[in-house]
Coordinates of C-alpha atoms in Angstrom, one line a residue:
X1 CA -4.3 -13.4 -29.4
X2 CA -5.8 -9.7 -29.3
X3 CA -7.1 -8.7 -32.7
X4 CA -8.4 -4.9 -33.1
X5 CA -12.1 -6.0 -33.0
X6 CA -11.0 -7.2 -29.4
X7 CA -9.9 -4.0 -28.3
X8 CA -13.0 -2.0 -27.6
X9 CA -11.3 1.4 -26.2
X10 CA -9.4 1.9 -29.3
X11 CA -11.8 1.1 -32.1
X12 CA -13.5 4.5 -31.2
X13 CA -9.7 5.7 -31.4
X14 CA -9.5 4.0 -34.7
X15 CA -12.8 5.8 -35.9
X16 CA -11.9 9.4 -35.3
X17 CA -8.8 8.7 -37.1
X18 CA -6.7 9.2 -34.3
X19 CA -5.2 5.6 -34.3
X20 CA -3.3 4.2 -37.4
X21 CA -0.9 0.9 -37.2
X22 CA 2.5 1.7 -37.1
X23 CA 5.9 1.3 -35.8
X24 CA 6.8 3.4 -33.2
X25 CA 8.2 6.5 -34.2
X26 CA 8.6 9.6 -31.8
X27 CA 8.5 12.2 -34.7
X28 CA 4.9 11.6 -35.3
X29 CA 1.5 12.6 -33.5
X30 CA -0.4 9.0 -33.1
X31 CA 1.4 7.1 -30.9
X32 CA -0.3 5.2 -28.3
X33 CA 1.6 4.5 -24.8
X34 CA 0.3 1.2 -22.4
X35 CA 1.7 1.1 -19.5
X36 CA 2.0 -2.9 -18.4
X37 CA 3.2 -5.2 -15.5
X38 CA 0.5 -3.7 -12.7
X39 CA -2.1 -5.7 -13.7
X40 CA -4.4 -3.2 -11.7
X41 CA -7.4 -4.0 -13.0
X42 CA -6.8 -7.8 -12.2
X43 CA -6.0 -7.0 -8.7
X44 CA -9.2 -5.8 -7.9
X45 CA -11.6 -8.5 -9.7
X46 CA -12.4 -11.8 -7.8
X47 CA -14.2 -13.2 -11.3
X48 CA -12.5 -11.4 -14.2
X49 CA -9.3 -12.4 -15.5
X50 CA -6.9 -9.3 -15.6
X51 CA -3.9 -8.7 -17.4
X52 CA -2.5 -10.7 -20.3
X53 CA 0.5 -12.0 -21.4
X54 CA 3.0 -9.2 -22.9
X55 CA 3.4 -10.5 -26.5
X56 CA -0.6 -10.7 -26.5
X57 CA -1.1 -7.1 -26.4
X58 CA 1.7 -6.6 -29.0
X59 CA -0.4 -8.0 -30.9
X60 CA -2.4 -5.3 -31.4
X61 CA -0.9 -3.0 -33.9
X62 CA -2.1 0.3 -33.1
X63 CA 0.2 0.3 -29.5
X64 CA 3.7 1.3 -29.9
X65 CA 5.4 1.6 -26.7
X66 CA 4.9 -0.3 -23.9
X67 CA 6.8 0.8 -20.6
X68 CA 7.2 -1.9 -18.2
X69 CA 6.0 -0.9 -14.9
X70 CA 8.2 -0.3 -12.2
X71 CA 11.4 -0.4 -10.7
X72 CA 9.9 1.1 -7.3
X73 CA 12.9 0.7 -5.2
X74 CA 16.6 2.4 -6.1
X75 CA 18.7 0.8 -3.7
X76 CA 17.7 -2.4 -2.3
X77 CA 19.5 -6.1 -1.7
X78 CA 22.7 -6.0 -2.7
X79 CA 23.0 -2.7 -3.6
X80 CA 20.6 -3.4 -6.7
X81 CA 17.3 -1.8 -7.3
X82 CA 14.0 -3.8 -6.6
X83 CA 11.8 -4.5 -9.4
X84 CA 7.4 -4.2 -8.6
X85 CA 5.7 -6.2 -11.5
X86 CA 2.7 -7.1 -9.4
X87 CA 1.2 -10.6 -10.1
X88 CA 3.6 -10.7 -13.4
X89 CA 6.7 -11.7 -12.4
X90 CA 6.9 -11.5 -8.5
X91 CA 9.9 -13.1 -6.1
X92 CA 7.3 -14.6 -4.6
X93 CA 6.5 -16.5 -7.4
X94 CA 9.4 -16.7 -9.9
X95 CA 12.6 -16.6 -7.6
X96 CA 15.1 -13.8 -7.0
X97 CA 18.2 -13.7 -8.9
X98 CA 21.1 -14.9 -6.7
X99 CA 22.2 -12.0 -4.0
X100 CA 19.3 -9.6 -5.0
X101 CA 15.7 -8.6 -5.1
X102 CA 15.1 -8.5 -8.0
X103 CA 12.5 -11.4 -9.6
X104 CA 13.7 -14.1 -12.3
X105 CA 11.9 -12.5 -15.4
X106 CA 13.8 -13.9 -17.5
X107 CA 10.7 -15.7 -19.1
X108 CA 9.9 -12.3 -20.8
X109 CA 12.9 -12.2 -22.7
X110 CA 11.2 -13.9 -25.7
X111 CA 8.0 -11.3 -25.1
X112 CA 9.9 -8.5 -25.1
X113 CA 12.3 -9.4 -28.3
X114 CA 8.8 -10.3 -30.2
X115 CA 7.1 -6.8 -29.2
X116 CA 10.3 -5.0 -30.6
X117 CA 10.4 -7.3 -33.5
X118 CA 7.2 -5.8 -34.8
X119 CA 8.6 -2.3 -33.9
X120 CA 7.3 -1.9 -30.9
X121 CA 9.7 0.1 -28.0
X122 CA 9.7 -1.8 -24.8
X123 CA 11.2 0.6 -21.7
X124 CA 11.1 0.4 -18.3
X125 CA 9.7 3.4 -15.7
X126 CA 10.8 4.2 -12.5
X127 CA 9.0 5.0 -9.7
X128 CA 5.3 4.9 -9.3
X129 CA 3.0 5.8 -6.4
X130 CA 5.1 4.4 -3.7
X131 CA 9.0 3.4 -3.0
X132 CA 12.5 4.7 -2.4
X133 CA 13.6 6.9 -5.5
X134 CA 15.6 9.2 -4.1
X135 CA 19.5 10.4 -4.5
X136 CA 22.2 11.7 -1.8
X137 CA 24.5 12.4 -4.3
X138 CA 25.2 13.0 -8.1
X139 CA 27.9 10.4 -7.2
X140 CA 25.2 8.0 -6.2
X141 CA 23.2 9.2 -9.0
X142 CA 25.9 8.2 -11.5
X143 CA 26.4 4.8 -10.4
X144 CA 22.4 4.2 -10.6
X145 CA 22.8 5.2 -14.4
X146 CA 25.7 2.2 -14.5
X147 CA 23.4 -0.2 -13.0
X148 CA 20.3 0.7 -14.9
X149 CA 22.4 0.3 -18.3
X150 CA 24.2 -2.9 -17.1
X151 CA 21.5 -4.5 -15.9
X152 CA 18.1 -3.7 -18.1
X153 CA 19.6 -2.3 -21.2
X154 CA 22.8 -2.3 -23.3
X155 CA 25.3 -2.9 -20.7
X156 CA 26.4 -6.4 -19.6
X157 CA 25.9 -8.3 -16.1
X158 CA 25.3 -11.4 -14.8
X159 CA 22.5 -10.3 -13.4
X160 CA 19.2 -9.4 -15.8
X161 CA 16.0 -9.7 -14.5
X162 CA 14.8 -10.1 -18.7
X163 CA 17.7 -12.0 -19.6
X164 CA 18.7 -11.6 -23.6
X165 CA 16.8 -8.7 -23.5
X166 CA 17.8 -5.1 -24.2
X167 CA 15.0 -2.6 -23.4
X168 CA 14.5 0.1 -25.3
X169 CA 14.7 3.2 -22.7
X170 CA 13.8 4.6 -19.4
X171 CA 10.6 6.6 -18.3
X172 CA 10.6 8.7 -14.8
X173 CA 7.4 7.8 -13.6
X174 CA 8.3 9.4 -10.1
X175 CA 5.3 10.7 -7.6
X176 CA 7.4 10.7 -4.4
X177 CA 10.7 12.7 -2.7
X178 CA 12.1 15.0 -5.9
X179 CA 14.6 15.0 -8.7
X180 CA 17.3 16.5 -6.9
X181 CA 20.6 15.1 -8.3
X182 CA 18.2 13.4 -11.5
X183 CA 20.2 15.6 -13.9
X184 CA 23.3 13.2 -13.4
X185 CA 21.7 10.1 -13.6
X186 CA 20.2 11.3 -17.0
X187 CA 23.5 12.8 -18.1
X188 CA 25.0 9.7 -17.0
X189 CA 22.9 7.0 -19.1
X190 CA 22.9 9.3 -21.9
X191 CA 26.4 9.5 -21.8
X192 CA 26.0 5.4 -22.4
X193 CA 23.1 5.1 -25.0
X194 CA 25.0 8.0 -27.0
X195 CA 27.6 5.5 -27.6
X196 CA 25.7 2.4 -28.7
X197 CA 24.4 1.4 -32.2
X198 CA 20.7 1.3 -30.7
X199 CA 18.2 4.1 -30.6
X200 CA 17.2 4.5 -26.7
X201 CA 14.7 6.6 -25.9
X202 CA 14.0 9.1 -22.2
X203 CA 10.5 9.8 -21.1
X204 CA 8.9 11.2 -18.1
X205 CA 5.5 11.0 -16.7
X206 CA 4.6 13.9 -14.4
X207 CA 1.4 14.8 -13.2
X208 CA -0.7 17.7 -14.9
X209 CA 0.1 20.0 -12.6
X210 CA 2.7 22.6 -13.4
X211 CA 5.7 22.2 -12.4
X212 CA 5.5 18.5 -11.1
X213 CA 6.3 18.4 -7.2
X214 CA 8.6 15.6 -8.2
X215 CA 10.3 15.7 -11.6
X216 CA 9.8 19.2 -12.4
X217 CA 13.7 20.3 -11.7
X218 CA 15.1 17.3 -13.7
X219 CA 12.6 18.0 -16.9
X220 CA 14.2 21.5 -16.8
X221 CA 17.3 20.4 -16.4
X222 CA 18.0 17.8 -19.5
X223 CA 16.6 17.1 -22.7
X224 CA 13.7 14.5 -22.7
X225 CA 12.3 12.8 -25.8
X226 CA 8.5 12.3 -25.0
X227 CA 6.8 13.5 -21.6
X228 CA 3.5 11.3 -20.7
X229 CA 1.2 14.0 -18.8
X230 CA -0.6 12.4 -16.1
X231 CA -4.1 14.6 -16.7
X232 CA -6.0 12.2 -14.2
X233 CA -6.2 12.2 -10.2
X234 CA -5.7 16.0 -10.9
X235 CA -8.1 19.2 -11.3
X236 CA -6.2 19.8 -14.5
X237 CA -7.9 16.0 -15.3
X238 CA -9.7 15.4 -18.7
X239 CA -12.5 15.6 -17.0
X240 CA -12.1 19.4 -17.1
X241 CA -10.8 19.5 -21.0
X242 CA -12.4 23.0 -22.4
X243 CA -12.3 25.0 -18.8
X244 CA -9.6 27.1 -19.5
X245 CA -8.8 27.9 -15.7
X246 CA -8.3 24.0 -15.4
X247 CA -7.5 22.2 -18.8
X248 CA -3.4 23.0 -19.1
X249 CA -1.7 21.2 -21.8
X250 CA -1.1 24.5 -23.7
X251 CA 0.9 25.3 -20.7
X252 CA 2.9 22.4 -21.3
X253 CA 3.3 22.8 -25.1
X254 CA 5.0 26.1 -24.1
X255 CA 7.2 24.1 -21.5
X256 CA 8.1 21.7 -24.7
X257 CA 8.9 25.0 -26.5
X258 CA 11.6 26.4 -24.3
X259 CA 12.8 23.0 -23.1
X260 CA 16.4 21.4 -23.3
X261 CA 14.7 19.2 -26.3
X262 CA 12.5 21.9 -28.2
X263 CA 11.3 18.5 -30.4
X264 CA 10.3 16.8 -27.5
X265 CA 6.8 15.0 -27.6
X266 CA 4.1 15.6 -24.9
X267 CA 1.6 12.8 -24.6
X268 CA -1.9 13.2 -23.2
X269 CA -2.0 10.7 -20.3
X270 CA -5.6 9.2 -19.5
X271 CA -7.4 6.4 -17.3
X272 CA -7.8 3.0 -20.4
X273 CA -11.1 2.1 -17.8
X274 CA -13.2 4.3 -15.0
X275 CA -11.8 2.2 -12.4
X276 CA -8.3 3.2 -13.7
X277 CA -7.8 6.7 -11.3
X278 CA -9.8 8.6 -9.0
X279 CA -10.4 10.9 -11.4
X280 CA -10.0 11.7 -15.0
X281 CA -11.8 9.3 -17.4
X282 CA -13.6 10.1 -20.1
X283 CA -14.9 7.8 -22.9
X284 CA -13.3 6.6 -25.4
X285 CA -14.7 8.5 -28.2
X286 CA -14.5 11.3 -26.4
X287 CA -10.9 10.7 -25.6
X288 CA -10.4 10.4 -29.3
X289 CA -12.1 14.0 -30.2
X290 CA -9.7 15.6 -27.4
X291 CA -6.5 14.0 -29.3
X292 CA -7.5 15.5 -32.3
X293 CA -8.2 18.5 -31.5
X294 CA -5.0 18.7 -29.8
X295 CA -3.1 17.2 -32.6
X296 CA -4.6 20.3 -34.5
X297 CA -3.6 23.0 -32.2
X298 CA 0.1 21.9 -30.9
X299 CA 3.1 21.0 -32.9
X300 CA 4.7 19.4 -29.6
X301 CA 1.7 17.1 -29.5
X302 CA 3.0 13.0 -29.4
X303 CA 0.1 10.9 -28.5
X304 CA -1.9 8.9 -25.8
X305 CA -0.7 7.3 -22.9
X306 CA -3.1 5.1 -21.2
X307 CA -2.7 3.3 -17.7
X308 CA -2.4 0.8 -18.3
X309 CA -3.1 -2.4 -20.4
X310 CA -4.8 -4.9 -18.3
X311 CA -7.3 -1.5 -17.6
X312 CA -7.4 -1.3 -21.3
X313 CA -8.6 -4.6 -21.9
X314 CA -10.0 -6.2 -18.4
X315 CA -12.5 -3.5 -17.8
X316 CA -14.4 -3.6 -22.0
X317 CA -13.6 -7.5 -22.3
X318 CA -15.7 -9.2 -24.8

């Protein structure tokens, strides 16, 4: 089991005040975002043991959402998307379910209902660096949206890669093609989670750079509740927090301002370890005076997104 004193990226967090343990709750300014399922720290170390189970990092109450990285591919066996969770649940390893791709996962149900149980939210993002994420038509778009709430959240199928369990939204995490006809698949599950007795929650995670190449139309388009801003592997990067010809979140609070959501939430997206992104890291504690001051200056300001938790906690292990 984690316990704070195991987490060494947050307790300078913790110290500048930044962190508190909470439920998850998108009105307030001290959320923290970990991405999981990659395991990318684990995947490059021969010696060190990587990413942990899911329930172990709920453990740790200062997180509060934990999107489940990704669904990489839209349209695959079966007409049913593909679902990338690295070493974490794999078809290799765990099975498909019958007539798909998509991996037997169904051993995270328990996980996942534990996180939420301690009022955690538990989504799943789309995309990533590679795979096939694209539309033809709102049409197609539309019937997407009826897979993606029959088959991950609070529609019903018989086939769920995470069994019993209902996530708790979907994050755009999309870096390749655009968002052309993304408006209707938003509209669509919305037009589902509007209806239901649970609170879902829509995120997007585009990179720094404004407008993103690849969700930028879509985050225009329709309202979003919390965007996680990539500002790594970019020369908008923390690395260049205080150069005001590189540093732009203020140019994203005013998107947030004038957007179809003027409450939504815009998080500051970082590297959790130095071997996390290209470019982009900064220390903890440094990472921790940057929220702050942030918090200070912008009303649209939601948190910290880190990629992603076996980084977190693989690369300052005790």
């Amino acid at each position: 089991m984690f316990s704070l004193a195991r987490s060494k990226i947050f307790l300078p967090l913790l110290a500048a005040g930044f962190l508190h343990a909470h439920a998850f709750d998108n009105s307030r300014s001290d959320n923290l975002v970990v991405y999981y399922g990659q395991n990318s720290y684990g995947a490059t170390q021969s010696t060190r043991a990587g990413q942990s189970s899911l329930s172990a990092y709920c453990q740790d109450d200062t997180i509060n959402a934990i999107p489940i990285a990704f669904v990489h591919d839209f349209f695959s066996t079966g007409g049913l998307p593909a679902l990338d969770m690295s070493s974490t649940c794999s078809v290799s390893s765990n099975g498909a379910l019958p007539g798909t791709s998509l991996p037997n996962c169904q051993f995270l149900a328990d996980d996942i209902q534990t996180c939420q149980r301690k009022g955690k939210i538990i989504t799943l993002s789309l995309g990533g660096a590679t795979g096939s994420t694209s539309f033809n038509s709102d049409s197609q778009a539309v019937q997407f949206a009826d897979t993606i709430w029959n088959v991950f959240l609070g529609g019903s199928s018989s086939t769920r890669p995470f069994g019993t369990a209902v996530l708790d939204g979907i994050d755009l995490d999309i870096e390749t093609g655009d968002s052309t006809h993304y408006a209707a698949f938003v509209n669509r599950l919305r037009s589902h989670t509007g209806k239901a007795n649970k609170k879902y929650h829509l995120t997007a995670a585009p990179q720094c750079v404004y407008p993103d190449a690849h969700v930028g139309t879509v985050l225009d388009a329709v309202p979003f509740d919390a965007v996680y801003v990539q500002f790594y592997n970019n020369w908008c990067g923390l690395q260049n927090y205080g150069n005001n010809n590189a540093w732009n979140y203020d140019t994203w609070d005013r998107w947030a301002k004038n957007s179809a959501n003027k409450n939504v939430k815009i998080y500051i997206g970082a590297p959790a370890s130095p071997t996390a992104a290209g470019s982009g890291y900064v220390d903890a504690a440094t990472l921790g005076r940057i929220a702050k001051e942030t918090r200070s200056k912008y009303s649209s300001f939601g948190g910290v997104m880190l990629w992603d938790a076996s980084q977190a906690y693989g690369a300052f292990r005790l």
